[in-house]
Every structure is written in structure tokens, then in C-alpha cells.
Amino acid sequence: MRQASDLRIPVIGIADHNTLAGVVRAYKELGNPETKHKPKLLIGARIVFIDGTPDIFVYPRDRAAYGRLCQLLTHGKRGDDVTRIEKGECHLSLVTY
């Protein structure tokens, strides 16, 4: 965020690996008074699959799409009744959801 501000970049995309955690840090930096030129944020995620499917970048267009992305990521972090997912991992495959 600070570099984008210093370079006066008008828009940046935040897309963490199977999470939305970076969004919190980005918004916190926007509130920093030292951040003079505040870029617009495009919030998304880089979806990384465990089955060899190529990664995709997802940027929800509205609140409903953001909610569906959150559900997908939650599903990948919880697993199912048979598979236990370790903390910090997210297991998604093309047929997961």
C-alpha cells in the first residue's frame, strides 16, 4: 500500500493465496495518515487447487459474490467429515464445491 501510495498508483488488486487476510492489512494502511495518495482496492483471492487445476484469480463484483468466495474458502479450510484440514491450509479441487 505504501509503495502504491508513493508511486501514486490509482488502483491495486489484493489477492492472497486461498485467503482474504491481506485485505485487513491493506485497509489498515489506508487509514495511516502517512498514506497520502490512497489507491482504490480491488479485493480478491488467488485460488490454488490441490488437484493440479491451474490457479485462478477471483475478484468478486458485488457483496453477494464476495460472500460466495468467503463460503468457498471456508469450505476449503474446514474440509469434510472424513478429511481433517490442518490450521492454515485450504484444500480446494475443481469438484470441491
PDB file of C-alpha atoms in Angstrom:
ATOM      1  CA  MET A   1       0.000   0.000   0.000  1.00  0.00           C
ATOM      2  CA  ARG A   2       2.757   2.407   0.904  1.00  0.00           C
ATOM      3  CA  GLN A   3       4.609   1.825  -2.372  1.00  0.00           C
ATOM      4  CA  ALA A   4       1.400   2.246  -4.369  1.00  0.00           C
ATOM      5  CA  SER A   5       0.784   5.496  -2.499  1.00  0.00           C
ATOM      6  CA  ASP A   6       4.333   6.733  -3.078  1.00  0.00           C
ATOM      7  CA  LEU A   7       4.096   5.873  -6.789  1.00  0.00           C
ATOM      8  CA  ARG A   8       0.580   7.358  -6.993  1.00  0.00           C
ATOM      9  CA  ILE A   9      -0.850   4.158  -8.422  1.00  0.00           C
ATOM     10  CA  PRO A  10      -4.631   4.734  -8.572  1.00  0.00           C
ATOM     11  CA  VAL A  11      -5.812   1.109  -8.183  1.00  0.00           C
ATOM     12  CA  ILE A  12      -4.249  -2.074  -6.788  1.00  0.00           C
ATOM     13  CA  GLY A  13      -5.538  -5.625  -6.507  1.00  0.00           C
ATOM     14  CA  ILE A  14      -5.125  -7.602  -3.297  1.00  0.00           C
ATOM     15  CA  ALA A  15      -5.220 -11.347  -3.960  1.00  0.00           C
ATOM     16  CA  ASP A  16      -3.772 -13.608  -1.288  1.00  0.00           C
ATOM     17  CA  HIS A  17      -3.265 -17.350  -1.687  1.00  0.00           C
ATOM     18  CA  ASN A  18      -6.587 -19.036  -0.658  1.00  0.00           C
ATOM     19  CA  THR A  19      -7.406 -16.329   1.876  1.00  0.00           C
ATOM     20  CA  LEU A  20      -8.674 -12.776   2.232  1.00  0.00           C
ATOM     21  CA  ALA A  21      -6.393 -11.906   5.165  1.00  0.00           C
ATOM     22  CA  GLY A  22      -4.345  -9.294   3.299  1.00  0.00           C
ATOM     23  CA  VAL A  23      -7.410  -7.113   2.896  1.00  0.00           C
ATOM     24  CA  VAL A  24      -7.370  -6.252   6.605  1.00  0.00           C
ATOM     25  CA  ARG A  25      -3.754  -5.099   6.447  1.00  0.00           C
ATOM     26  CA  ALA A  26      -4.441  -3.119   3.280  1.00  0.00           C
ATOM     27  CA  TYR A  27      -7.386  -1.257   4.828  1.00  0.00           C
ATOM     28  CA  LYS A  28      -5.361  -0.589   7.972  1.00  0.00           C
ATOM     29  CA  GLU A  29      -2.650   1.014   5.845  1.00  0.00           C
ATOM     30  CA  LEU A  30      -5.270   3.147   4.070  1.00  0.00           C
ATOM     31  CA  GLY A  31      -6.110   4.610   7.469  1.00  0.00           C
ATOM     32  CA  ASN A  32      -2.464   5.523   8.103  1.00  0.00           C
ATOM     33  CA  PRO A  33      -2.097   9.328   7.923  1.00  0.00           C
ATOM     34  CA  GLU A  34       1.290   8.880   6.187  1.00  0.00           C
ATOM     35  CA  THR A  35      -0.502   7.272   3.223  1.00  0.00           C
ATOM     36  CA  LYS A  36      -1.139  10.418   1.196  1.00  0.00           C
ATOM     37  CA  HIS A  37      -2.367   9.041  -2.140  1.00  0.00           C
ATOM     38  CA  LYS A  38      -4.850   6.297  -1.286  1.00  0.00           C
ATOM     39  CA  PRO A  39      -5.323   3.796  -4.127  1.00  0.00           C
ATOM     40  CA  LYS A  40      -8.640   2.107  -4.729  1.00  0.00           C
ATOM     41  CA  LEU A  41      -8.562  -1.537  -3.602  1.00  0.00           C
ATOM     42  CA  LEU A  42      -9.753  -4.456  -5.693  1.00  0.00           C
ATOM     43  CA  ILE A  43     -10.309  -7.279  -3.222  1.00  0.00           C
ATOM     44  CA  GLY A  44      -9.903 -10.854  -4.338  1.00  0.00           C
ATOM     45  CA  ALA A  45      -8.092 -14.133  -3.832  1.00  0.00           C
ATOM     46  CA  ARG A  46      -5.751 -16.395  -5.728  1.00  0.00           C
ATOM     47  CA  ILE A  47      -7.473 -19.777  -5.705  1.00  0.00           C
ATOM     48  CA  VAL A  48      -4.888 -22.559  -5.633  1.00  0.00           C
ATOM     49  CA  PHE A  49      -6.208 -26.073  -6.193  1.00  0.00           C
ATOM     50  CA  ILE A  50      -4.760 -29.337  -4.835  1.00  0.00           C
ATOM     51  CA  ASP A  51      -5.729 -31.401  -7.892  1.00  0.00           C
ATOM     52  CA  GLY A  52      -3.462 -29.754 -10.470  1.00  0.00           C
ATOM     53  CA  THR A  53      -6.116 -27.365 -11.798  1.00  0.00           C
ATOM     54  CA  PRO A  54      -4.384 -24.099 -12.793  1.00  0.00           C
ATOM     55  CA  ASP A  55      -4.615 -21.276 -10.239  1.00  0.00           C
ATOM     56  CA  ILE A  56      -7.212 -18.583 -10.836  1.00  0.00           C
ATOM     57  CA  PHE A  57      -7.539 -15.044  -9.572  1.00  0.00           C
ATOM     58  CA  VAL A  58     -11.021 -14.172  -8.342  1.00  0.00           C
ATOM     59  CA  TYR A  59     -12.231 -10.600  -7.854  1.00  0.00           C
ATOM     60  CA  PRO A  60     -15.886 -10.521  -6.705  1.00  0.00           C
ATOM     61  CA  ARG A  61     -18.008  -7.866  -8.400  1.00  0.00           C
ATOM     62  CA  ASP A  62     -20.519  -7.362  -5.594  1.00  0.00           C
ATOM     63  CA  ARG A  63     -21.309  -8.268  -1.988  1.00  0.00           C
ATOM     64  CA  ALA A  64     -23.111 -11.495  -2.935  1.00  0.00           C
ATOM     65  CA  ALA A  65     -20.096 -12.701  -4.943  1.00  0.00           C
ATOM     66  CA  TYR A  66     -17.792 -11.775  -2.049  1.00  0.00           C
ATOM     67  CA  GLY A  67     -19.979 -13.870   0.248  1.00  0.00           C
ATOM     68  CA  ARG A  68     -19.748 -16.848  -2.120  1.00  0.00           C
ATOM     69  CA  LEU A  69     -15.963 -16.503  -2.229  1.00  0.00           C
ATOM     70  CA  CYS A  70     -15.863 -16.493   1.578  1.00  0.00           C
ATOM     71  CA  GLN A  71     -18.020 -19.639   1.625  1.00  0.00           C
ATOM     72  CA  LEU A  72     -15.717 -21.377  -0.854  1.00  0.00           C
ATOM     73  CA  LEU A  73     -12.609 -20.520   1.171  1.00  0.00           C
ATOM     74  CA  THR A  74     -14.288 -21.597   4.412  1.00  0.00           C
ATOM     75  CA  HIS A  75     -15.267 -24.900   2.821  1.00  0.00           C
ATOM     76  CA  GLY A  76     -11.652 -25.464   1.731  1.00  0.00           C
ATOM     77  CA  LYS A  77     -10.359 -24.697   5.220  1.00  0.00           C
ATOM     78  CA  ARG A  78     -12.865 -26.923   7.039  1.00  0.00           C
ATOM     79  CA  GLY A  79     -12.739 -29.994   4.858  1.00  0.00           C
ATOM     80  CA  ASP A  80     -15.490 -32.545   5.329  1.00  0.00           C
ATOM     81  CA  ASP A  81     -16.440 -35.245   7.838  1.00  0.00           C
ATOM     82  CA  VAL A  82     -13.701 -37.558   6.520  1.00  0.00           C
ATOM     83  CA  THR A  83     -10.826 -35.201   5.745  1.00  0.00           C
ATOM     84  CA  ARG A  84      -9.220 -33.146   8.501  1.00  0.00           C
ATOM     85  CA  ILE A  85      -7.591 -29.916   7.289  1.00  0.00           C
ATOM     86  CA  GLU A  86      -4.639 -28.572   9.272  1.00  0.00           C
ATOM     87  CA  LYS A  87      -4.822 -24.997  10.525  1.00  0.00           C
ATOM     88  CA  GLY A  88      -3.672 -22.533   7.879  1.00  0.00           C
ATOM     89  CA  GLU A  89      -4.324 -24.908   4.977  1.00  0.00           C
ATOM     90  CA  CYS A  90      -7.045 -24.729   2.350  1.00  0.00           C
ATOM     91  CA  HIS A  91      -7.792 -27.768   0.193  1.00  0.00           C
ATOM     92  CA  LEU A  92      -9.803 -26.984  -2.916  1.00  0.00           C
ATOM     93  CA  SER A  93     -10.274 -29.032  -6.062  1.00  0.00           C
ATOM     94  CA  LEU A  94     -12.281 -28.296  -9.164  1.00  0.00           C
ATOM     95  CA  VAL A  95     -15.091 -30.554  -7.880  1.00  0.00           C
ATOM     96  CA  THR A  96     -14.856 -29.385  -4.224  1.00  0.00           C
ATOM     97  CA  TYR A  97     -17.920 -27.184  -4.173  1.00  0.00           C
TER      98      TYR A  97
END
